[in-house]
DNA sequence: ATCAAAATGGCAGGTTTCGATAAAGTGGTG
DNA sequence: CACCACTTTATCGAAACCTGCCATTTTGAT
């Protein structure tokens, strides 16, 4: 039994005419005759009692009709459902992004995506950079935004932009008029930064060590927002990704480029290699690239 | 999208191997490859992410799988349902029978039918003989059991048996030892019969009129059971179809053949001509014929 | 008898199917 | 670390099959 046969039966049952049904189905009358006959043979008896003048449903046909209608409706729904998913009119996509990106640029990308594919739901996981990588690796979601996880067989990294690190100073700090500030000077002040598992903290420590600079941390916190507020309050200075510049300024802190050394890292899209991405994910990646490509903070 | 494609997809999703799935589906592996490919093309994207070593569902495939499973299950159910109806394992059939038959022989036929097709429900309408004919003519049910409705374009009559009319006497009646009884003698007693719309009453009146005999009715009732009880009580005598002989005897009356004239009528199966009978109905007719054919009461 | 509609038969085009073969990814091995 | 062998899917070409149409016949109703 196939869909064509069932559709033919329902149409004949509705029109009570082979000729008219054949028209509707874009078939010739003989073909329709045969189709119905095949269906009847398959099911083991007549569904339609037909003379040249009158078509009527047999009791079995009567029983099949509502079932067939429902079946066809569900069939079409299923097809439409998947079709919509593929054509991005529907569906859901999950993204993990490191907090600095999630809270700064990501919304702009999401806005572009939503304008293009308004029916797709997007779920954002703003978690630590390492967690982003883990979540993608475990297949918990399709797209991660973080910095380059390094050579990795099962992960792909597509760079989006460079993220410099910037110094954050209280607004009334004497150095705020300078064009930039060196680490050496910066480290003479009380230093506020993120707590250890953070990638920002790690990167700062590693880089300073390479340049034989010593970091003494006065305060550390979990969230950049806290750091920003602490700096604004005058507790000390900090170094954060440029991505957070706007956030820092909004909290009343002042941002300056930090040099000697300049710290920068690639931020990009992480996906699993060897795994087919959903069309929604492919579209999301496309939008993100268009939005952020070659942008340097 | 067709059933074959969906079944192929579900099987591959279950086995996670094209080769194994092809075996299960009794297809060659290339054919299965192409089937899946066609389904994917139709829906607009990949459902299965496949390498030579690993097969995995894409998000869309994941979404389709439960839908497809449900759809196929319903599909099979529908097919099975109708199939069972045709093979008489299921279904319902309605019969109308005149009361004299319904209360006497019919149960024997129904028993045979039920033994052969235990899943079929049977609905009995024990109504007046004329009503039986009307119900069949109107298409309210497929099978009627009554006497010959006469030449009729839209009805078929298939005789089952001859039904003689018999005299019913109180058990202590002086004539009960006779081999038979003539109408002339019978009419000397108080006569009990059915009320006018009944076919029994009509047939008796018509026949007697043809033989110049006069019927004077002392009592008339609606149901044969009442007539029987009245006779048994000694209120008078009656003439009823032989079908009711057992019933009369059970009620304490005594039955004798009635002669001069003998009244008999054909009892048979009435169906609509030019209408396809359900398989259940065809089987019922077959059973009834086997059970009652050539039986003469 | 005539007319209209479904059934049947024959034929063409397209699809499906298969076997054979190619391509690709994986895992082991030197 | 590169290469080879093995396994599995993808591709290709030919044959079988099915499906569709047209022409014709059959059938039932007027």
XYZ file of C-alpha atoms (C1' of nucleotides) in Angstrom:
654
model
C 0.000 0.000 0.000
C 1.450 3.333 -0.906
C 0.560 6.947 -0.523
C -0.521 7.353 -4.088
C -3.106 4.630 -3.815
C -4.526 6.013 -0.608
C -4.710 9.500 -2.025
C -6.453 8.137 -5.085
C -8.976 6.317 -2.948
C -9.764 9.342 -0.832
C -10.207 11.520 -3.878
C -12.563 9.068 -5.568
C -14.486 8.696 -2.322
C -14.850 12.447 -2.173
C -15.852 13.063 -5.782
C -17.678 9.771 -6.313
C -16.406 9.841 -9.874
C -13.344 8.240 -11.372
C -13.150 10.767 -14.170
C -13.288 13.808 -11.911
C -10.925 12.301 -9.388
C -8.505 11.494 -12.179
C -8.524 15.153 -13.164
C -7.865 16.313 -9.653
C -5.056 13.816 -9.267
C -3.590 14.698 -12.651
C -3.986 11.133 -13.813
C -5.824 9.580 -16.683
C -9.016 7.751 -15.872
C -7.619 4.302 -16.749
C -4.614 4.842 -14.535
C -6.843 5.782 -11.649
C -8.954 2.703 -12.303
C -5.882 0.556 -12.073
C -4.567 2.303 -8.997
C -7.775 1.671 -7.105
C -7.879 -1.870 -8.336
C -4.365 -2.484 -7.094
C -5.227 -1.061 -3.704
C -8.266 -3.289 -3.521
C -6.291 -6.346 -4.507
C -3.743 -5.522 -1.867
C -6.303 -5.146 0.879
C -8.210 -8.179 -0.231
C -11.566 -6.843 -1.342
C -13.532 -4.027 -2.907
C -13.503 -0.580 -1.389
C -15.747 1.054 -3.939
C -18.890 -0.388 -5.367
C -18.970 1.004 -8.867
C -21.236 0.826 -11.838
C -20.893 3.087 -14.820
C -23.424 5.443 -13.277
C -22.976 5.209 -9.564
C -20.014 5.004 -7.257
C -20.546 4.079 -3.651
C -18.335 3.057 -0.779
C -18.492 -0.531 0.348
C -18.665 -1.031 4.115
C -14.930 -1.657 4.099
C -14.348 1.463 2.051
C -16.445 3.327 4.551
C -14.227 2.048 7.307
C -11.047 2.930 5.458
C -12.015 6.445 4.440
C -11.645 8.214 7.799
C -8.501 6.250 8.540
C -7.053 7.140 5.166
C -7.868 10.810 5.546
C -6.177 10.969 8.912
C -3.192 9.047 7.682
C -2.682 11.327 4.710
C -3.033 14.421 6.842
C -0.391 13.153 9.245
C 1.790 12.201 6.343
C 1.640 15.666 4.867
C 2.230 17.243 8.249
C 5.327 15.169 8.813
C 6.691 16.059 5.425
C 5.977 19.730 5.964
C 7.526 19.623 9.409
C 10.857 18.290 8.213
C 10.766 20.461 5.152
C 10.391 23.518 7.324
C 13.236 22.440 9.488
C 15.465 22.198 6.470
C 14.290 25.463 5.057
C 14.944 27.100 8.398
C 11.437 28.202 8.998
C 11.332 26.230 12.147
C 13.579 24.479 14.562
C 15.955 25.216 17.344
C 19.655 25.697 17.631
C 21.873 25.827 20.667
C 25.041 27.889 20.941
C 27.659 28.076 23.624
C 29.686 31.248 23.860
C 32.258 32.496 26.295
C 30.775 35.199 28.519
C 32.849 38.056 27.160
C 31.512 37.408 23.684
C 28.002 36.450 24.742
C 27.615 39.702 26.616
C 29.118 41.943 23.986
C 28.965 41.146 20.302
C 26.903 37.984 20.120
C 23.536 39.734 20.415
C 24.286 41.666 17.243
C 24.849 38.404 15.405
C 21.709 36.903 16.871
C 19.726 39.888 15.713
C 20.910 39.404 12.139
C 20.117 35.717 12.367
C 16.660 36.323 13.741
C 15.830 38.787 11.005
C 16.784 36.236 8.415
C 15.225 33.179 10.090
C 12.636 34.464 12.527
C 11.140 31.052 13.322
C 14.298 29.473 14.660
C 14.685 29.387 18.387
C 18.169 29.986 19.691
C 19.446 28.787 23.036
C 22.507 30.551 24.435
C 24.851 28.934 26.920
C 27.212 31.596 28.236
C 29.793 29.493 29.986
C 33.527 29.494 30.528
C 35.609 29.236 27.375
C 36.802 25.741 28.255
C 33.268 24.604 28.948
C 32.254 25.883 25.537
C 34.838 23.617 23.968
C 33.748 20.671 26.072
C 30.097 21.119 25.238
C 30.833 21.130 21.540
C 33.145 18.154 21.815
C 30.534 16.171 23.702
C 28.006 16.976 21.029
C 25.710 18.716 23.487
C 25.391 21.510 20.963
C 26.510 22.251 17.474
C 28.189 25.649 17.678
C 30.583 27.075 20.203
C 32.159 30.491 20.232
C 35.416 30.719 22.075
C 39.072 31.045 21.332
C 41.064 28.537 19.384
C 41.129 25.224 21.243
C 44.314 24.381 19.400
C 44.992 21.491 17.137
C 42.300 19.034 17.694
C 41.196 16.139 15.591
C 37.548 16.193 16.432
C 37.006 19.932 16.487
C 37.101 22.593 13.806
C 37.927 26.193 14.549
C 36.980 29.004 12.245
C 38.419 32.379 13.376
C 35.988 35.253 13.501
C 38.027 38.089 14.885
C 40.982 39.082 17.004
C 40.397 40.080 20.565
C 42.978 42.340 22.155
C 43.251 42.769 25.861
C 42.723 46.230 27.260
C 43.435 47.919 30.542
C 40.582 49.137 32.678
C 41.072 52.090 34.986
C 38.893 54.035 37.348
C 37.506 57.070 35.616
C 39.434 59.536 37.730
C 42.733 57.711 37.449
C 45.704 59.935 36.572
C 46.714 57.692 33.652
C 43.400 57.887 31.858
C 44.630 60.583 29.488
C 47.458 58.406 28.116
C 47.143 56.788 24.732
C 48.091 53.445 26.116
C 49.606 51.875 29.156
C 52.352 49.322 29.618
C 52.039 46.242 31.768
C 54.972 47.378 33.844
C 53.169 50.487 34.975
C 49.890 48.738 35.255
C 51.264 46.129 37.606
C 52.274 48.822 40.074
C 48.615 49.252 40.895
C 46.302 46.958 42.761
C 45.305 44.367 40.185
C 41.814 42.987 39.843
C 41.129 39.991 37.654
C 39.043 36.873 37.214
C 39.487 33.742 39.296
C 41.563 30.826 38.115
C 39.560 28.617 35.834
C 38.955 31.622 33.619
C 40.740 31.730 30.307
C 41.359 35.431 30.701
C 43.255 34.826 33.928
C 45.168 31.943 32.405
C 46.180 33.883 29.342
C 47.336 36.857 31.375
C 49.396 34.718 33.693
C 51.012 32.778 30.892
C 51.881 35.856 28.894
C 53.337 37.772 31.821
C 55.416 34.809 32.817
C 56.868 34.675 29.329
C 57.831 38.340 29.669
C 59.232 37.941 33.143
C 56.634 40.135 34.701
C 55.171 39.323 38.073
C 51.472 39.505 38.673
C 50.227 40.203 42.149
C 46.492 39.951 42.384
C 44.719 42.170 44.873
C 41.183 40.990 44.144
C 39.700 38.307 41.988
C 36.119 37.622 41.062
C 34.091 35.245 38.912
C 32.380 37.620 36.561
C 33.630 40.432 34.415
C 30.740 42.591 35.539
C 32.025 42.399 39.094
C 35.529 43.234 38.010
C 34.242 46.231 36.094
C 32.310 47.524 39.047
C 35.303 47.041 41.343
C 37.519 49.012 39.003
C 34.938 51.748 38.648
C 34.721 51.966 42.403
C 38.458 52.600 42.506
C 39.618 49.355 44.088
C 42.273 48.880 41.445
C 42.956 48.273 37.751
C 42.242 45.319 35.499
C 42.963 43.847 32.095
C 40.047 42.394 30.186
C 39.246 41.380 26.625
C 38.447 44.325 24.397
C 35.119 42.665 23.809
C 34.104 43.933 27.199
C 35.128 47.516 26.575
C 31.636 48.805 26.217
C 30.485 46.945 29.283
C 33.328 48.407 31.324
C 32.578 51.912 30.158
C 28.948 51.513 30.980
C 29.951 50.541 34.483
C 31.941 53.735 34.814
C 35.469 52.503 34.130
C 37.945 53.809 31.603
C 39.643 51.673 28.966
C 43.106 51.978 27.440
C 45.171 49.789 25.146
C 47.716 47.815 27.076
C 51.151 47.245 25.569
C 54.451 45.552 26.231
C 53.294 42.942 25.583
C 50.090 43.248 23.688
C 47.895 40.276 24.385
C 45.499 39.134 21.698
C 43.713 35.950 20.889
C 41.626 34.594 18.081
C 37.971 34.214 18.731
C 36.057 31.964 16.433
C 33.492 29.316 15.862
C 34.072 25.807 17.123
C 32.264 22.885 15.594
C 32.685 19.147 15.594
C 34.507 17.762 12.621
C 33.120 14.622 11.059
C 29.612 15.567 12.102
C 26.975 16.890 9.803
C 25.720 20.238 10.974
C 22.036 21.066 10.830
C 21.031 23.534 8.199
C 20.080 25.953 10.948
C 23.594 25.694 12.339
C 25.194 26.189 8.946
C 23.083 29.290 8.470
C 24.026 30.547 11.926
C 27.713 30.161 11.162
C 27.237 32.005 7.912
C 25.499 34.888 9.642
C 28.122 35.066 12.383
C 30.932 35.175 9.853
C 29.258 37.911 7.849
C 28.616 39.895 10.986
C 31.990 39.683 12.665
C 34.538 38.700 10.084
C 37.752 40.664 10.253
C 36.470 42.816 13.006
C 39.295 43.627 15.423
C 38.672 44.951 18.869
C 7.841 10.982 -0.106
C 6.689 7.377 -0.042
C 6.406 4.600 2.454
C 9.400 2.749 1.127
C 11.679 5.701 1.719
C 10.428 6.233 5.223
C 10.788 2.576 6.069
C 14.300 2.614 4.678
C 15.191 5.623 6.789
C 13.838 4.123 9.973
C 15.661 0.875 9.374
C 18.974 2.588 8.727
C 18.442 4.767 11.783
C 17.865 1.643 13.830
C 20.764 -0.416 12.528
C 23.098 2.486 11.856
C 24.390 0.542 8.887
C 23.385 0.724 5.271
C 24.485 -2.808 4.554
C 22.569 -4.372 7.423
C 19.504 -2.281 6.780
C 19.588 -3.297 3.131
C 19.505 -6.920 4.191
C 16.570 -6.387 6.478
C 14.729 -4.497 3.771
C 15.583 -7.106 1.138
C 17.282 -4.498 -0.988
C 20.760 -4.219 -2.322
C 22.964 -1.756 -0.562
C 23.194 0.619 -3.560
C 19.442 0.743 -3.844
C 19.153 1.639 -0.206
C 21.789 4.331 -0.650
C 19.784 5.835 -3.444
C 16.496 5.539 -1.587
C 17.847 7.490 1.345
C 19.417 10.011 -0.977
C 16.110 10.557 -2.731
C 14.325 11.045 0.551
C 16.934 13.557 1.613
C 16.679 15.418 -1.674
C 12.934 15.501 -1.322
C 13.003 16.895 2.186
C 15.751 19.335 1.346
C 18.700 18.187 3.421
C 20.613 15.372 5.026
C 18.947 13.095 7.508
C 21.917 10.854 8.122
C 25.466 11.926 8.614
C 27.483 9.091 7.177
C 31.080 8.181 6.718
C 32.286 4.731 5.796
C 32.631 3.914 9.458
C 30.011 5.831 11.265
C 26.374 6.581 10.638
C 24.669 9.168 12.774
C 21.410 11.040 12.641
C 21.530 14.714 11.808
C 19.353 16.946 13.992
C 16.695 16.839 11.286
C 16.948 13.076 11.076
C 16.582 12.982 14.815
C 13.419 15.010 14.499
C 12.058 12.835 11.731
C 12.735 9.482 13.338
C 9.989 9.454 15.976
C 7.550 10.963 13.522
C 8.426 8.373 10.924
C 8.110 5.509 13.358
C 4.694 6.650 14.444
C 3.592 7.208 10.888
C 4.675 3.780 9.775
C 3.023 2.133 12.751
C -0.231 3.870 11.973
C 0.149 2.971 8.359
C 0.582 -0.692 9.140
C -2.295 -0.606 11.577
C -4.601 0.863 8.996
C -3.601 -1.735 6.468
C -4.066 -4.516 8.981
C -7.410 -3.122 10.054
C -8.882 -3.171 6.588
C -7.237 -6.439 5.806
C -8.894 -8.006 8.806
C -12.226 -6.625 7.806
C -11.906 -8.258 4.448
C -10.725 -11.502 5.910
C -13.665 -11.433 8.312
C -11.633 -11.328 11.444
C -13.280 -8.122 12.431
C -16.220 -5.978 11.588
C -19.906 -5.806 12.098
C -22.916 -6.918 10.171
C -26.583 -6.126 10.605
C -29.428 -8.485 9.774
C -33.164 -7.977 9.774
C -35.342 -11.052 10.190
C -39.031 -11.580 10.611
C -39.810 -12.473 14.222
C -40.909 -16.030 13.509
C -37.540 -16.791 11.992
C -35.515 -14.669 14.369
C -36.980 -16.480 17.358
C -36.713 -19.972 15.955
C -34.047 -20.985 13.485
C -31.909 -17.902 13.112
C -29.916 -18.477 16.323
C -28.696 -21.783 14.922
C -27.357 -19.992 11.848
C -25.777 -17.301 13.966
C -24.043 -19.931 16.022
C -22.472 -21.461 12.938
C -21.439 -18.023 11.733
C -19.919 -17.087 15.043
C -17.915 -20.277 15.195
C -16.484 -19.542 11.791
C -15.943 -15.783 12.227
C -15.850 -15.133 15.955
C -14.718 -11.505 15.686
C -17.666 -10.286 13.674
C -20.378 -8.555 15.584
C -23.910 -9.267 14.434
C -26.846 -6.984 15.000
C -30.310 -8.528 14.752
C -33.407 -6.540 13.929
C -36.443 -8.724 14.546
C -39.139 -6.704 12.875
C -42.240 -7.317 10.811
C -41.664 -9.055 7.506
C -42.543 -5.945 5.514
C -40.246 -3.832 7.611
C -37.452 -6.299 6.891
C -37.953 -5.698 3.189
C -38.058 -1.941 3.652
C -34.910 -1.865 5.704
C -33.022 -3.785 3.070
C -34.422 -1.664 0.285
C -33.407 1.525 2.059
C -29.922 0.177 2.503
C -30.129 0.387 6.281
C -28.694 -3.102 6.394
C -27.337 -5.627 3.980
C -29.247 -8.820 4.735
C -32.890 -9.404 5.390
C -34.634 -12.687 6.119
C -38.275 -12.773 5.230
C -40.539 -14.275 2.651
C -40.325 -13.497 -1.034
C -41.080 -9.814 -1.613
C -42.093 -10.693 -5.161
C -40.641 -9.428 -8.376
C -38.607 -6.472 -7.536
C -35.900 -4.789 -9.528
C -33.793 -3.554 -6.706
C -34.046 -6.572 -4.423
C -32.772 -10.105 -4.730
C -34.477 -12.991 -3.032
C -32.715 -16.263 -2.388
C -35.069 -18.950 -0.971
C -33.821 -20.763 2.069
C -36.703 -23.031 3.007
C -40.424 -23.582 2.834
C -42.480 -22.602 5.827
C -45.816 -24.402 6.223
C -48.512 -23.067 8.438
C -49.626 -25.248 11.313
C -52.580 -25.316 13.607
C -52.073 -24.704 17.292
C -54.483 -26.266 19.795
C -54.773 -26.307 23.529
C -53.106 -29.430 24.889
C -56.321 -30.971 26.116
C -58.261 -30.292 22.938
C -60.247 -33.284 21.579
C -58.685 -32.968 18.121
C -55.097 -33.218 19.319
C -54.891 -36.893 18.442
C -55.718 -36.330 14.759
C -52.950 -36.479 12.150
C -53.996 -33.166 10.753
C -56.839 -30.757 10.778
C -58.748 -28.988 8.032
C -59.420 -25.295 7.955
C -63.125 -25.946 7.873
C -63.093 -27.682 11.229
C -60.556 -25.282 12.650
C -62.691 -22.286 11.867
C -65.483 -23.649 13.980
C -63.428 -22.800 17.035
C -62.546 -19.427 18.463
C -59.705 -18.214 16.317
C -56.702 -16.380 17.677
C -54.242 -14.693 15.349
C -51.932 -11.776 14.908
C -53.097 -8.238 14.297
C -53.371 -6.794 10.817
C -50.021 -5.492 9.686
C -48.609 -8.931 10.257
C -47.756 -11.004 7.214
C -49.094 -14.121 8.890
C -52.496 -12.505 9.271
C -52.448 -11.219 5.712
C -51.474 -14.543 4.234
C -54.153 -16.398 6.170
C -56.839 -13.941 5.138
C -55.856 -13.979 1.493
C -55.671 -17.745 1.296
C -58.990 -18.331 3.019
C -60.677 -15.803 0.806
C -59.418 -17.663 -2.245
C -60.972 -20.828 -0.850
C -64.239 -19.194 0.094
C -63.710 -19.739 3.752
C -64.692 -17.136 6.276
C -62.418 -16.159 9.088
C -63.893 -14.842 12.268
C -61.261 -13.667 14.658
C -61.983 -14.004 18.349
C -58.729 -12.532 19.613
C -55.774 -10.905 17.966
C -52.430 -9.964 19.403
C -49.162 -8.461 18.280
C -46.734 -11.170 19.140
C -46.708 -14.860 18.468
C -45.684 -15.524 22.041
C -48.928 -13.983 23.198
C -50.914 -16.014 20.721
C -49.234 -19.186 21.911
C -49.976 -18.471 25.533
C -53.594 -17.662 24.719
C -53.983 -20.948 22.873
C -52.319 -22.872 25.672
C -54.709 -21.255 28.147
C -57.586 -22.615 26.111
C -58.970 -19.356 24.707
C -59.067 -20.795 21.225
C -57.043 -22.129 18.317
C -54.541 -20.495 15.987
C -52.574 -21.020 12.825
C -48.939 -19.997 12.843
C -45.833 -20.596 10.768
C -44.270 -23.964 11.419
C -41.158 -22.065 12.399
C -42.873 -21.340 15.660
C -43.785 -24.924 16.407
C -41.200 -25.402 19.073
C -42.084 -22.128 20.698
C -45.760 -23.075 20.778
C -45.035 -26.436 22.285
C -42.835 -24.884 24.929
C -45.721 -22.638 25.849
C -47.930 -25.669 26.341
C -49.856 -25.740 23.062
C -50.224 -28.599 20.657
C -49.363 -28.397 16.951
C -50.952 -30.140 13.993
C -50.553 -29.821 10.255
C -53.394 -27.838 8.785
C -54.852 -28.849 5.401
C -57.393 -27.820 2.842
C -55.714 -25.659 1.952
C -52.137 -26.086 3.047
C -50.514 -22.712 3.398
C -46.810 -22.442 2.794
C -44.456 -19.715 1.843
C -40.845 -19.361 0.852
C -38.556 -17.896 3.376
C -35.271 -16.608 2.117
C -32.552 -14.026 2.107
C -33.247 -10.578 0.740
C -30.426 -8.385 -0.462
C -30.128 -5.316 -2.601
C -29.291 -5.952 -6.187
C -26.698 -3.717 -7.778
C -24.988 -3.167 -4.462
C -21.718 -4.702 -3.474
C -22.113 -6.747 -0.341
C -19.462 -6.660 2.334
C -17.387 -9.779 2.639
C -18.879 -10.339 6.070
C -22.343 -10.287 4.538
C -21.379 -12.657 1.765
C -20.021 -15.040 4.356
C -23.197 -14.728 6.428
C -25.343 -15.612 3.439
C -23.151 -18.576 2.738
C -23.492 -19.839 6.303
C -27.252 -19.317 6.334
C -27.667 -21.248 3.118
C -25.566 -24.120 4.349
C -27.472 -24.202 7.603
C -31.046 -24.028 6.330
C -31.044 -24.991 2.680
C -33.846 -27.332 1.725
C -35.084 -27.582 5.234
C -38.879 -27.789 5.242
C -40.869 -27.152 8.333
C -30.969 1.900 -28.586
C -28.073 5.334 -27.053
C -25.052 7.563 -24.170
C -21.813 8.131 -20.513
C -18.596 6.247 -17.521
C -15.496 2.596 -15.933
C -12.645 -1.477 -17.333
C -9.298 -3.510 -20.330
C -5.304 -4.018 -23.492
C -1.154 -2.513 -25.649
C 2.673 0.340 -25.682
C 6.142 3.995 -24.288
C 8.720 6.366 -20.862
C 10.583 6.554 -16.593
C 11.884 4.655 -12.331
C 13.770 1.130 -9.597
C 16.800 -2.469 -9.026
C 20.893 -4.989 -9.300
C 25.882 -6.274 -9.896
C 30.210 -4.360 -10.512
C 33.275 -0.875 -9.379
C 35.069 3.317 -7.272
C 35.907 6.217 -3.373
C 36.640 7.118 1.342
C 37.506 6.612 6.118
C 39.540 3.619 9.811
C 42.829 0.884 12.091
C 46.758 -1.597 12.097
C 51.694 -2.054 10.872
C 56.420 -1.457 9.538
C 54.618 8.835 10.763
C 53.291 7.205 6.506
C 51.361 3.581 4.155
C 48.445 -0.411 3.368
C 44.536 -3.329 3.924
C 39.886 -3.702 5.116
C 35.344 -2.283 5.550
C 31.587 0.493 4.262
C 29.196 3.806 1.443
C 28.746 6.077 -3.217
C 28.515 5.792 -8.172
C 27.680 3.716 -12.708
C 25.468 1.214 -16.453
C 22.195 -2.235 -17.871
C 17.984 -4.726 -17.276
C 13.565 -5.432 -15.222
C 9.702 -3.459 -13.603
C 6.191 -0.336 -12.906
C 3.425 3.485 -14.076
C 1.300 6.303 -17.173
C -1.257 7.290 -21.448
C -4.154 6.290 -25.600
C -7.421 3.519 -27.939
C -10.961 0.395 -27.420
C -14.317 -2.458 -25.118
C -17.678 -3.323 -21.743
C -21.376 -2.102 -18.851
C -25.232 0.054 -16.726
C -28.761 3.742 -16.911
C -31.930 6.549 -19.452
